[in-house]
Amino acid sequence: MNVFTTDKIRNVVLLGHGGSGKTSLAEALTFLSGITTRMGSVDAGNTVSDYDKEEIKRKISIKTSVIPIQWEGYKVNLLDTPGYPDFVGEVEEAVSVADAAIIVVSGKTGIEVGTKRAWELCEKKKLPRMIFVTNMDDDKASFREIVQGLQEMYGKHIAPFHLPIRENEQFVGYVNVIQQKAKRWNDKGTVDKFDVPDYSQENLAICREALLEAVAETSEEFMERYFGGDEFSEDEIRSALRVGVSDGSVVPVLMGSNTLARGMYTLMADIIKYLPSPDKCKLAGISTINNEVFEADYDFSKAKSAYIFKTIADPYIGKYSLIKVNSGVLKPEDTLFNYHRDVDERLGKLYTICGNKVEEVKELHAGDIGALAKLGESQTTDTLSTRKNPITYIRAGISKPYVFRRYKAVNKGDEDKISQALSKMMMEDLTIKVVNDGENGQTLLYGISGTHLEVIQNTLREKYKVEIELMKPRTSFKETVTKKVDTEYKYKKQSGGHGQYGHVKIILEPSGEPDTPYVFEQTVVGGAVPKNYFPAVEKGIAESVKAGPLAKYPVVGVKVTLYDGSYHTVDSSELAFKVATEQAFKQGFMDARPILLEPIASIRVVAPDQYTGDIMGDLNKRRARVLGMNPIGDGYHEVLADIPYLELFEYDTKLYSMTRGSGLFSYEFARYEQAPDEIAKKEIEEAAKA
């Protein structure tokens, strides 16, 4: 791979709805640039981007792939991202290092949920963007409808650069709206110019007007001239577009066919012409020496620094840390300092990565994207800089996983292998989390959705040769009492020689402290129970509250008072008093009107306005208490509610179905409440069977 200076680099992320054509677009560009000699397809499972077995099987992108394309003296680092929200962490990592975006829209299916999410993400990150409409060779594709839909949603930002020409139901060429000229593809792969067909004149007028409106919005002078009826020259239009596209006030709309590789040359030309190089972008970090702002700005002359935006930990190709150079020029064998881990990292060789293939490169200039092999301790979102000038950059915000399942090894003895494999997968995917729930005897696997968890399960089997079973998690119920009782138990055992004897009388009652398992007091007088047995009594209580008598859930909010008992000078022991206490606790607990407490979450659901009725109806079915509904702008509402954790199972699937993929939810633990009788009865019955 050649070395490219900052001004010759473009870092572009492909965003859009799942199935809109991002990967096939990247494949067409890869083929035309000469990286491959044959264009692959998603259906055939041989694209450069989607190389993972699970991606090939499902025919969707699961991970972000980097494809560096060399094009007429420039390097375009394409970041092909998943379109499905199940893998949102991959998108967030890619966006954190992109300087611009191409939102891919299918000409067949039009504007979808993923299109809107991509736009919102670009708005949030202030990314310049283009829109590329694919599948224009399909009879059902309608470029005009898509442009009109985009204009309805995003107004005068939308500037169509081209419109398609069809002859005999074939996609044969396009009209350049800026030049007002028509071009037809020929057998040589180039274009022939010809007059704009009469049937395209009306659409050209509509697109031209939209383009000029977008240009007029870029300055007051242009606005006055536009309303004054002045014509803009081609140079004026292009100059205004460069400014407008870079600041996000103009969003070009281009189109083509991925499968026919048509529209790709104009797309690449416009990427280079209109999207900003890194040296036109601003970036700041913090100097950890004096806490002052470090204006990196992708300046090659400043101290070296880089940001790790993704990790590949593959058992076949090894571990690579994908980086963006934020300042300076990285060279092989450089030693950089990781402030977060307080370690020096020797870089060794530098690489560029294309799908799953790596290629050595002599150096990486500021703004470029590359890969480092086998870094010792550095992880995704860490910063590398020099020890003399230690810098830290803001870590990318990665979505928190809320969907979880209980899992266990299918084959005994695989537990360690599974743990190691999941550790590697968590390096790659920051939206995976493993939690050991010791209270309920289960290990929980967290992800973005049920589909995400299935992919993890399949990856463990296919890539790491270990299998896990995913199950409904055991809800973290608690047990407590509602009544004060007086109880006793005498443990007496004779078996020849020394026997066992322990006798306790206790009062068991609610403690009023629901966050504490138990409170222990003793009011023994007259030495009925010697002091040296008090710790054994408390130990018996501590053991008893780990799994309550009602349904084997942890006990909370109980006060136990030891007030009397008896002992034997020879046969009494700590073990005897511990056992006596456990039996007394069990007996008294069941007499003290025990109840089950269930965990309650505060949930926030965000969705378009038209779905709020369905969402609230479904929440009510799940025993939730809706607390409020608030508009949050752009046609979205948030619904706030309290919901039992038990009812969160598979909520992600239901919400996706109700909102056609446009709804999001998050929650956090709120408190414990008494479980309804029918829920408690079911849990107690299941515990009895276990």
XYZ file of C-alpha atoms in Angstrom:
690
model
C 0.000 0.000 0.000
C 1.278 3.442 -0.927
C 1.777 6.200 1.637
C -0.740 9.060 1.429
C -0.477 12.548 2.864
C -3.364 13.984 4.883
C -4.809 16.114 2.060
C -5.100 13.013 -0.172
C -7.154 10.993 2.332
C -10.933 10.684 2.709
C -12.472 8.720 5.605
C -16.040 7.828 4.658
C -18.500 5.666 6.602
C -21.290 3.843 4.748
C -24.552 4.074 6.698
C -28.106 2.996 5.984
C -30.843 0.477 6.566
C -30.013 -3.220 6.542
C -30.159 -4.552 2.985
C -29.955 -1.112 1.356
C -26.779 -2.041 -0.533
C -23.826 -0.739 1.481
C -21.725 -3.879 1.114
C -22.481 -4.333 -2.590
C -21.618 -0.647 -3.141
C -18.284 -1.166 -1.386
C -17.757 -4.306 -3.473
C -18.361 -2.438 -6.751
C -15.891 0.280 -5.743
C -13.370 -2.348 -4.652
C -13.635 -4.051 -8.035
C -13.389 -0.855 -10.085
C -10.354 0.311 -8.112
C -8.504 -2.891 -8.973
C -8.352 -4.386 -5.465
C -10.234 -7.413 -6.767
C -10.350 -8.896 -10.244
C -13.904 -10.132 -9.923
C -16.882 -8.476 -8.286
C -18.349 -10.571 -5.473
C -21.906 -10.511 -4.179
C -23.651 -10.815 -0.835
C -25.725 -13.751 -2.091
C -22.603 -15.637 -3.218
C -20.886 -14.882 0.112
C -17.661 -13.702 -1.490
C -17.535 -9.959 -0.823
C -14.460 -8.260 0.614
C -16.468 -6.695 3.473
C -18.519 -9.633 4.708
C -15.911 -12.326 5.250
C -17.074 -13.706 8.593
C -18.853 -17.096 8.461
C -21.866 -15.735 10.304
C -22.120 -12.806 7.875
C -21.935 -15.139 4.902
C -24.583 -17.432 6.384
C -27.000 -14.631 7.306
C -26.210 -12.497 4.226
C -25.884 -9.368 6.365
C -23.020 -7.291 7.732
C -22.302 -7.956 11.393
C -18.978 -6.177 11.773
C -17.520 -2.971 10.398
C -14.983 -3.580 7.638
C -12.368 -1.117 6.457
C -11.643 -0.976 2.726
C -8.857 1.417 1.655
C -9.426 2.328 -1.995
C -6.692 3.979 -4.045
C -8.305 6.187 -6.663
C -6.492 8.595 -8.971
C -3.839 9.543 -6.430
C -6.206 9.605 -3.460
C -6.976 7.114 -0.708
C -10.595 6.654 0.344
C -10.942 4.656 3.559
C -14.430 3.171 3.284
C -15.954 1.930 6.535
C -18.720 -0.537 5.664
C -21.027 -0.817 8.678
C -23.920 -3.123 9.620
C -27.371 -1.763 8.835
C -29.230 -3.697 11.491
C -29.547 -2.058 14.943
C -28.495 -5.339 16.599
C -24.884 -4.393 15.808
C -25.026 -0.686 16.591
C -21.717 -0.760 18.495
C -19.886 -1.448 15.228
C -21.529 1.605 13.649
C -20.644 3.832 16.597
C -16.994 2.777 16.423
C -16.814 3.526 12.697
C -18.558 6.899 12.982
C -16.082 7.953 15.684
C -13.267 8.071 13.086
C -15.189 9.044 9.943
C -14.879 12.544 8.495
C -17.945 12.132 6.281
C -20.739 9.679 5.517
C -22.587 8.196 2.583
C -26.142 7.238 3.495
C -27.148 4.382 1.206
C -30.829 4.125 0.229
C -32.326 1.296 -1.800
C -34.149 2.544 -4.872
C -36.559 -0.389 -4.481
C -37.539 -0.038 -0.818
C -36.952 3.705 -0.454
C -36.488 5.628 2.773
C -36.542 3.299 5.779
C -35.963 3.406 9.519
C -32.236 2.846 9.056
C -32.091 5.835 6.676
C -33.529 8.125 9.331
C -31.248 6.720 12.015
C -28.234 7.265 9.784
C -29.273 10.885 9.228
C -29.789 11.429 12.963
C -26.353 9.947 13.692
C -24.752 12.286 11.137
C -26.565 15.232 12.703
C -25.386 14.217 16.154
C -21.774 13.857 15.002
C -21.982 16.858 12.621
C -20.785 14.696 9.734
C -20.904 15.980 6.150
C -22.879 13.481 4.115
C -24.036 12.341 0.711
C -26.961 10.096 -0.138
C -26.467 7.347 -2.706
C -29.540 5.628 -4.147
C -28.792 2.055 -5.230
C -30.681 -0.504 -7.350
C -31.533 1.994 -10.082
C -31.459 -0.900 -12.558
C -34.586 -2.316 -10.896
C -37.988 -1.649 -12.489
C -39.494 -0.720 -9.120
C -36.823 1.859 -8.289
C -38.065 5.460 -8.127
C -35.379 8.107 -7.756
C -37.928 10.922 -7.901
C -39.998 9.552 -5.019
C -36.899 9.148 -2.854
C -35.726 12.699 -3.555
C -39.200 14.056 -2.772
C -39.345 12.031 0.438
C -35.930 13.306 1.512
C -36.973 16.888 0.765
C -40.133 16.479 2.835
C -38.070 15.297 5.796
C -34.933 17.409 5.485
C -35.993 20.400 3.411
C -33.613 22.481 1.335
C -30.535 20.523 2.440
C -31.303 17.981 -0.292
C -29.519 18.609 -3.592
C -29.949 15.956 -6.331
C -26.814 15.799 -8.477
C -28.141 13.283 -11.009
C -31.299 11.683 -12.264
C -31.555 8.348 -14.076
C -32.303 7.763 -17.743
C -34.253 4.639 -18.686
C -34.826 3.256 -22.142
C -36.831 0.110 -22.817
C -36.998 -0.480 -19.056
C -33.196 -0.460 -18.902
C -31.004 1.833 -16.762
C -28.796 3.247 -19.519
C -27.540 6.617 -18.324
C -28.040 9.712 -16.250
C -28.482 13.451 -16.411
C -25.875 15.591 -14.646
C -28.055 18.217 -12.960
C -25.162 20.642 -12.437
C -24.104 20.549 -16.109
C -27.630 19.881 -17.437
C -26.130 17.273 -19.749
C -27.041 13.646 -20.391
C -24.581 10.759 -20.423
C -25.000 7.172 -21.558
C -22.832 4.206 -20.579
C -21.156 2.386 -23.440
C -19.599 -1.047 -23.810
C -16.137 0.328 -23.004
C -17.207 1.297 -19.483
C -17.067 5.008 -20.256
C -19.908 7.424 -21.095
C -21.143 9.097 -24.270
C -22.657 12.560 -24.012
C -26.015 13.305 -25.632
C -28.920 15.737 -25.350
C -31.227 15.452 -22.372
C -34.258 13.438 -23.516
C -37.578 15.279 -23.667
C -39.113 12.897 -21.138
C -36.407 13.843 -18.605
C -36.831 17.607 -18.964
C -39.583 17.888 -16.343
C -37.640 15.906 -13.736
C -34.487 17.830 -14.603
C -36.310 21.103 -13.930
C -37.499 19.816 -10.538
C -34.041 18.532 -9.536
C -32.320 21.662 -10.865
C -34.604 23.846 -8.779
C -33.890 21.792 -5.656
C -30.144 21.988 -6.340
C -30.207 25.764 -6.842
C -32.253 26.225 -3.669
C -29.591 24.310 -1.737
C -26.854 26.437 -3.324
C -28.743 29.647 -2.512
C -28.891 28.635 1.140
C -25.075 28.664 1.401
C -24.731 32.473 1.455
C -26.785 35.677 1.643
C -25.337 36.860 -1.667
C -26.447 33.711 -3.444
C -29.840 33.919 -1.758
C -30.377 37.471 -3.092
C -29.238 36.473 -6.559
C -31.469 33.401 -6.531
C -34.567 35.387 -5.635
C -33.503 38.054 -8.137
C -33.642 35.479 -10.914
C -29.878 35.401 -11.628
C -28.282 32.334 -13.131
C -25.330 30.702 -11.365
C -22.344 29.559 -13.385
C -21.154 25.956 -13.103
C -18.027 27.093 -11.260
C -20.106 29.126 -8.793
C -22.377 26.161 -8.167
C -19.475 23.786 -7.577
C -17.682 26.267 -5.307
C -20.824 26.791 -3.220
C -21.407 23.039 -3.065
C -17.890 22.406 -1.717
C -18.562 24.784 1.153
C -22.127 23.581 1.713
C -21.323 19.868 1.671
C -18.414 20.327 4.087
C -20.513 22.233 6.639
C -23.524 19.928 6.220
C -25.877 22.554 4.796
C -25.993 20.768 1.435
C -26.547 17.020 1.059
C -25.974 15.752 -2.499
C -28.116 12.880 -3.761
C -26.427 10.552 -6.246
C -27.573 7.261 -7.734
C -26.419 4.154 -9.548
C -26.468 0.393 -9.787
C -24.145 -1.640 -7.606
C -24.569 -4.865 -9.544
C -23.877 -3.157 -12.897
C -21.156 -0.967 -11.319
C -22.794 2.111 -12.827
C -22.596 5.488 -11.138
C -19.424 4.504 -9.281
C -17.007 6.782 -11.124
C -19.150 9.842 -10.497
C -19.559 8.810 -6.857
C -15.807 8.497 -6.329
C -15.175 11.777 -8.152
C -17.695 13.555 -5.928
C -16.291 11.952 -2.752
C -12.878 13.372 -3.588
C -14.272 16.684 -4.859
C -16.753 17.518 -2.107
C -16.088 15.498 1.061
C -13.426 16.951 3.375
C -9.930 15.579 3.849
C -8.875 15.185 7.517
C -6.762 18.367 7.426
C -9.984 20.327 6.857
C -11.469 18.828 10.052
C -11.071 19.912 13.660
C -10.032 17.541 16.451
C -8.924 18.256 20.000
C -7.635 16.119 22.853
C -6.445 16.869 26.351
C -2.811 17.039 27.401
C -2.612 14.956 30.566
C 0.397 16.927 31.808
C -1.369 20.272 32.222
C -5.019 19.479 31.322
C -4.839 21.960 28.463
C -6.516 21.424 25.109
C -4.306 19.778 22.486
C -5.400 20.956 19.015
C -4.527 17.868 17.000
C -6.471 18.814 13.853
C -4.816 15.941 11.979
C -1.634 18.007 11.699
C 1.314 15.872 10.544
C 3.816 18.300 12.114
C 2.517 17.901 15.687
C 3.404 15.269 18.293
C 2.309 11.748 17.355
C -1.050 10.540 18.618
C -3.571 7.925 17.548
C -6.953 6.636 18.652
C -7.866 2.934 18.751
C -11.405 2.708 17.387
C -11.754 -1.056 16.915
C -10.080 -4.339 17.825
C -10.008 -7.540 15.787
C -9.226 -10.598 17.908
C -9.685 -13.419 15.443
C -8.338 -16.937 16.125
C -7.358 -17.170 12.442
C -5.885 -13.767 11.524
C -4.720 -12.732 15.016
C -5.192 -9.550 17.025
C -5.128 -6.149 15.334
C -5.887 -2.743 16.775
C -7.473 -0.464 14.180
C -6.358 3.128 14.620
C -6.842 6.586 13.219
C -3.730 8.767 13.334
C -4.842 12.034 14.931
C -1.538 13.914 14.662
C 2.045 13.375 13.502
C 3.317 10.572 11.300
C 3.548 7.007 12.642
C 6.501 4.887 11.583
C 7.433 1.240 12.169
C 9.063 0.490 15.527
C 7.721 3.712 17.099
C 7.078 3.447 20.827
C 3.872 5.125 21.980
C 2.500 5.656 25.466
C -0.968 4.578 26.582
C -2.005 7.001 29.301
C -5.095 4.977 30.225
C -3.084 1.804 30.976
C 0.182 3.555 31.939
C 2.178 1.376 29.523
C 4.482 1.871 26.560
C 3.548 0.022 23.371
C 6.163 -0.894 20.747
C 4.328 -0.666 17.427
C 6.413 -2.966 15.262
C 5.145 -2.980 11.659
C 2.334 -0.751 10.390
C -0.499 -2.133 8.299
C -3.522 -1.167 6.318
C -6.397 -3.609 6.517
C -8.822 -4.457 3.711
C -11.630 -6.706 4.926
C -9.686 -9.532 6.569
C -6.445 -9.011 4.644
C -3.552 -6.946 5.961
C -0.860 -5.189 3.981
C 2.292 -3.590 5.318
C 2.734 0.164 4.911
C 5.880 2.272 5.456
C 4.170 5.029 7.448
C 0.782 6.410 8.351
C 0.180 10.149 8.127
C -2.195 12.169 10.293
C -5.796 11.440 9.324
C -5.097 7.983 7.924
C -6.599 4.742 9.160
C -4.388 1.693 9.717
C -3.784 -1.290 11.953
C -1.264 -2.303 14.616
C -0.564 -5.938 15.439
C -0.466 -7.546 18.876
C -0.448 -4.518 21.154
C 0.116 -5.686 24.720
C -2.531 -4.004 26.861
C -4.171 -1.300 24.763
C -7.888 -1.666 24.109
C -10.624 -0.137 21.977
C -11.233 3.586 22.694
C -7.719 3.995 24.192
C -5.383 6.763 23.030
C -1.743 6.295 22.035
C 0.663 9.252 22.146
C 4.251 10.009 23.145
C 5.345 9.774 26.759
C 6.760 13.279 26.398
C 3.375 14.629 25.199
C 0.712 12.288 26.656
C -2.686 12.973 25.107
C -6.140 11.544 25.652
C -9.106 11.838 23.287
C -12.785 11.522 24.149
C -13.807 7.877 23.985
C -16.536 6.976 21.519
C -19.949 6.567 23.120
C -20.921 2.916 22.687
C -24.501 1.772 23.269
C -25.184 -0.051 26.511
C -26.560 -3.611 26.184
C -29.905 -4.216 27.913
C -30.947 -7.647 26.598
C -29.656 -10.650 28.506
C -29.972 -14.416 28.751
C -28.694 -17.019 31.165
C -26.151 -19.317 29.585
C -24.310 -22.514 30.415
C -21.814 -24.759 28.665
C -23.354 -27.551 26.606
C -20.324 -29.762 27.283
C -18.934 -30.025 30.788
C -15.339 -28.924 31.062
C -15.713 -26.193 28.411
C -16.318 -23.409 30.941
C -12.756 -22.041 30.804
C -12.650 -22.165 27.000
C -15.974 -20.327 26.832
C -14.746 -17.690 29.260
C -11.580 -17.114 27.232
C -13.505 -16.962 23.952
C -16.004 -14.457 25.349
C -13.127 -12.324 26.642
C -11.749 -12.110 23.096
C -15.193 -11.345 21.714
C -15.676 -8.573 24.279
C -12.408 -7.029 23.051
C -13.924 -6.886 19.571
C -17.468 -5.920 20.519
C -17.963 -3.473 23.381
C -21.706 -4.153 23.422
C -21.135 -7.676 24.798
C -21.067 -8.064 28.576
C -20.844 -11.073 30.906
C -22.185 -10.828 34.460
C -21.797 -13.474 37.137
C -25.023 -13.460 39.170
C -23.853 -15.462 42.170
C -27.017 -14.784 44.191
C -29.139 -16.664 41.678
C -26.525 -19.175 40.566
C -26.398 -18.037 36.943
C -24.069 -16.380 34.461
C -25.689 -13.746 32.259
C -24.740 -12.790 28.717
C -25.746 -9.259 27.683
C -26.123 -7.935 24.145
C -28.072 -5.414 22.089
C -30.848 -7.829 21.097
C -31.886 -11.447 20.995
C -30.451 -11.677 17.477
C -27.139 -10.287 18.706
C -27.004 -12.975 21.406
C -27.751 -15.690 18.833
C -24.860 -14.419 16.698
C -22.566 -14.601 19.738
C -23.732 -18.162 20.392
C -23.101 -19.172 16.769
C -19.703 -17.464 16.702
C -18.624 -19.408 19.791
C -19.601 -22.641 18.065
C -18.185 -21.911 14.598
C -15.065 -19.931 15.426
C -14.068 -21.070 18.913
C -15.488 -24.636 18.807
C -17.408 -24.354 22.080
C -21.166 -24.400 22.597
C -23.422 -22.574 25.021
C -27.123 -22.926 25.702
C -29.083 -19.671 26.021
C -31.997 -19.738 28.459
C -34.530 -17.432 30.034
C -32.750 -15.764 32.970
C -33.832 -16.385 36.521
C -35.302 -13.118 37.780
C -33.624 -11.790 40.914
C -36.538 -12.113 43.299
C -35.995 -11.592 47.038
C -37.758 -13.018 50.058
C -38.803 -11.233 53.229
C -41.295 -11.448 56.106
C -44.246 -9.253 57.077
C -44.986 -10.495 60.616
C -43.164 -10.817 63.932
C -42.842 -14.369 65.278
C -41.224 -16.104 68.225
C -39.659 -19.473 67.438
C -37.132 -21.948 68.785
C -35.256 -25.047 67.765
C -33.326 -27.593 69.776
C -30.696 -29.549 67.870
C -29.839 -32.704 69.800
C -27.916 -35.658 68.440
C -26.375 -38.662 70.201
C -24.163 -41.121 68.355
C -21.890 -42.532 71.038
C -19.175 -40.475 72.671
C -19.678 -36.727 72.391
C -23.064 -35.730 70.971
C -24.336 -32.461 69.498
C -26.506 -30.017 71.385
C -27.633 -26.509 70.530
C -30.825 -24.741 71.541
C -31.887 -21.260 70.414
C -34.952 -19.110 70.926
C -35.242 -16.253 68.466
C -37.614 -13.494 67.435
C -37.853 -13.018 63.706
C -39.456 -9.831 62.318
C -39.195 -7.226 59.514
C -36.126 -5.041 59.987
C -37.332 -2.027 58.037
C -34.053 -2.095 56.076
C -34.906 -3.661 52.681
C -31.392 -3.177 51.297
C -29.787 -5.255 54.071
C -30.176 -9.057 54.205
C -30.462 -9.240 57.985
C -29.897 -7.475 61.264
C -28.738 -9.615 64.193
C -29.130 -8.762 67.851
C -28.824 -10.768 71.055
C -30.521 -10.061 74.392
C -29.510 -13.237 76.193
C -29.286 -12.934 79.979
C -27.953 -15.305 82.590
C -25.639 -17.162 80.216
C -28.440 -19.310 78.760
C -26.361 -19.262 75.553
C -22.650 -18.607 76.185
C -21.152 -15.620 74.342
C -18.697 -17.792 72.458
C -21.656 -19.309 70.552
C -23.067 -15.939 69.391
C -20.868 -15.918 66.235
C -22.113 -19.412 65.372
C -25.705 -18.218 65.703
C -25.016 -15.266 63.379
C -23.257 -17.585 60.948
C -26.395 -19.729 60.858
C -28.434 -16.638 59.982
C -25.944 -15.564 57.299
C -26.175 -18.999 55.689
C -29.970 -19.025 55.900
C -30.500 -15.708 54.109
C -28.519 -16.833 51.040
C -31.443 -18.986 49.863
C -34.737 -18.404 51.625
C -37.173 -21.136 52.665
C -39.965 -19.819 50.434
C -38.507 -20.205 46.920
C -34.724 -20.341 47.447
C -34.199 -16.640 46.682
C -31.975 -14.356 48.817
C -33.613 -12.984 51.954
C -33.687 -9.252 52.746
C -35.138 -6.981 55.416
C -35.173 -9.464 58.303
C -34.245 -8.825 61.930
C -33.284 -11.783 64.122
C -33.002 -11.429 67.888
C -31.491 -14.240 69.957
C -33.043 -13.918 73.404
C -32.757 -17.347 75.025
C -31.741 -20.967 74.637
C -29.728 -23.611 76.419
C -26.469 -25.488 76.110
C -24.691 -28.639 77.257
C -21.271 -28.367 78.855
C -19.951 -31.372 76.909
C -22.074 -31.789 73.777
C -22.585 -28.149 72.692
C -20.488 -26.861 69.789
C -20.439 -24.045 67.257
C -21.759 -26.438 64.615
C -24.687 -27.440 66.826
C -25.720 -23.808 67.440
C -25.320 -22.975 63.739
C -27.589 -25.870 62.724
C -30.128 -25.009 65.451
C -30.232 -21.407 64.211
C -30.730 -22.445 60.591
C -33.656 -24.676 61.534
C -35.202 -22.051 63.798
C -34.841 -19.443 61.043
C -36.497 -21.707 58.466
C -39.363 -22.546 60.779
C -39.897 -18.971 61.940
C -39.579 -17.506 58.436
C -42.433 -19.651 57.130
C -44.587 -18.617 60.105
C -43.902 -14.894 59.630
C -46.093 -14.445 56.567
C -43.264 -14.564 53.985
C -43.615 -12.802 50.645
C -41.677 -12.609 47.409
C -40.303 -9.256 46.288
C -39.725 -8.662 42.577
C -37.284 -6.169 41.037
C -38.785 -3.159 39.286
C -37.060 -1.226 36.501
C -37.585 2.346 35.358
C -37.875 2.054 31.578
C -37.642 4.727 28.882
C -39.027 3.908 25.443
C -38.392 6.275 22.534
C -40.354 5.889 19.307
C -42.152 7.882 16.598
C -45.433 9.448 17.684
C -47.669 7.013 15.790
C -46.494 4.060 17.866
C -46.945 5.453 21.381
C -50.476 4.039 21.764
C -49.322 0.508 20.930
C -46.320 0.884 23.225
C -48.408 1.958 26.212
C -50.932 -0.804 25.560
C -48.177 -3.407 25.504
C -46.565 -1.991 28.657
C -49.894 -2.275 30.470
C -50.106 -5.942 29.461
C -46.657 -6.377 31.005
C -47.860 -5.079 34.400
C -46.036 -1.783 33.881
C -47.166 1.531 35.371
C -46.904 4.254 32.738
C -45.654 7.404 34.443
C -45.696 9.823 31.548
C -45.246 10.548 27.878
C -43.205 13.478 26.594
C -42.485 14.859 23.111
C -38.735 15.017 22.423
C -38.739 16.540 18.929
C -38.469 15.343 15.332
C -41.748 13.456 15.642
C -40.586 11.277 18.552
C -42.044 10.718 22.016
C -40.586 9.118 25.103
C -42.703 6.877 27.301
C -41.616 6.537 30.925
C -42.818 3.625 33.031
C -42.017 1.282 35.907
C -41.958 -2.349 34.813
C -41.142 -5.651 36.557
C -37.863 -7.179 35.369
C -39.753 -10.420 34.738
C -41.702 -8.669 31.977
C -38.613 -7.363 30.173
C -37.887 -10.787 28.697
C -37.977 -10.532 24.857
C -39.204 -6.924 25.055
C -36.647 -5.955 22.405
C -38.306 -8.276 19.880
C -41.795 -6.974 20.657
C -40.731 -3.321 20.461
C -38.963 -3.919 17.140
C -42.109 -5.548 15.770
C -44.452 -2.818 17.069
C -42.368 0.083 15.751
C -40.915 -1.539 12.618
C -37.465 -1.193 14.094
C -37.723 2.506 14.985
C -38.196 2.127 18.764
C -35.404 2.152 21.343
C -35.481 1.420 25.042
C -33.269 1.670 28.091
C -33.844 0.925 31.750
C -32.255 0.921 35.169
C -33.039 -0.752 38.469
C -35.507 1.211 40.593
C -36.567 -0.822 43.644
C -38.196 -4.024 44.914
C -41.955 -4.438 45.333
C -44.157 -7.263 46.564
C -44.850 -9.704 43.749
C -48.528 -10.390 42.904
C -49.921 -13.610 44.350
C -50.145 -15.431 41.011
C -46.514 -14.598 40.159
C -45.327 -15.594 43.637
C -47.278 -18.853 43.516
C -45.728 -19.806 40.194
C -42.182 -19.066 41.417
C -42.715 -21.057 44.621
C -44.064 -24.031 42.662
C -41.102 -23.980 40.261
C -38.665 -23.777 43.181
C -40.314 -26.801 44.784
C -39.802 -28.820 41.597
C -36.129 -27.882 41.263
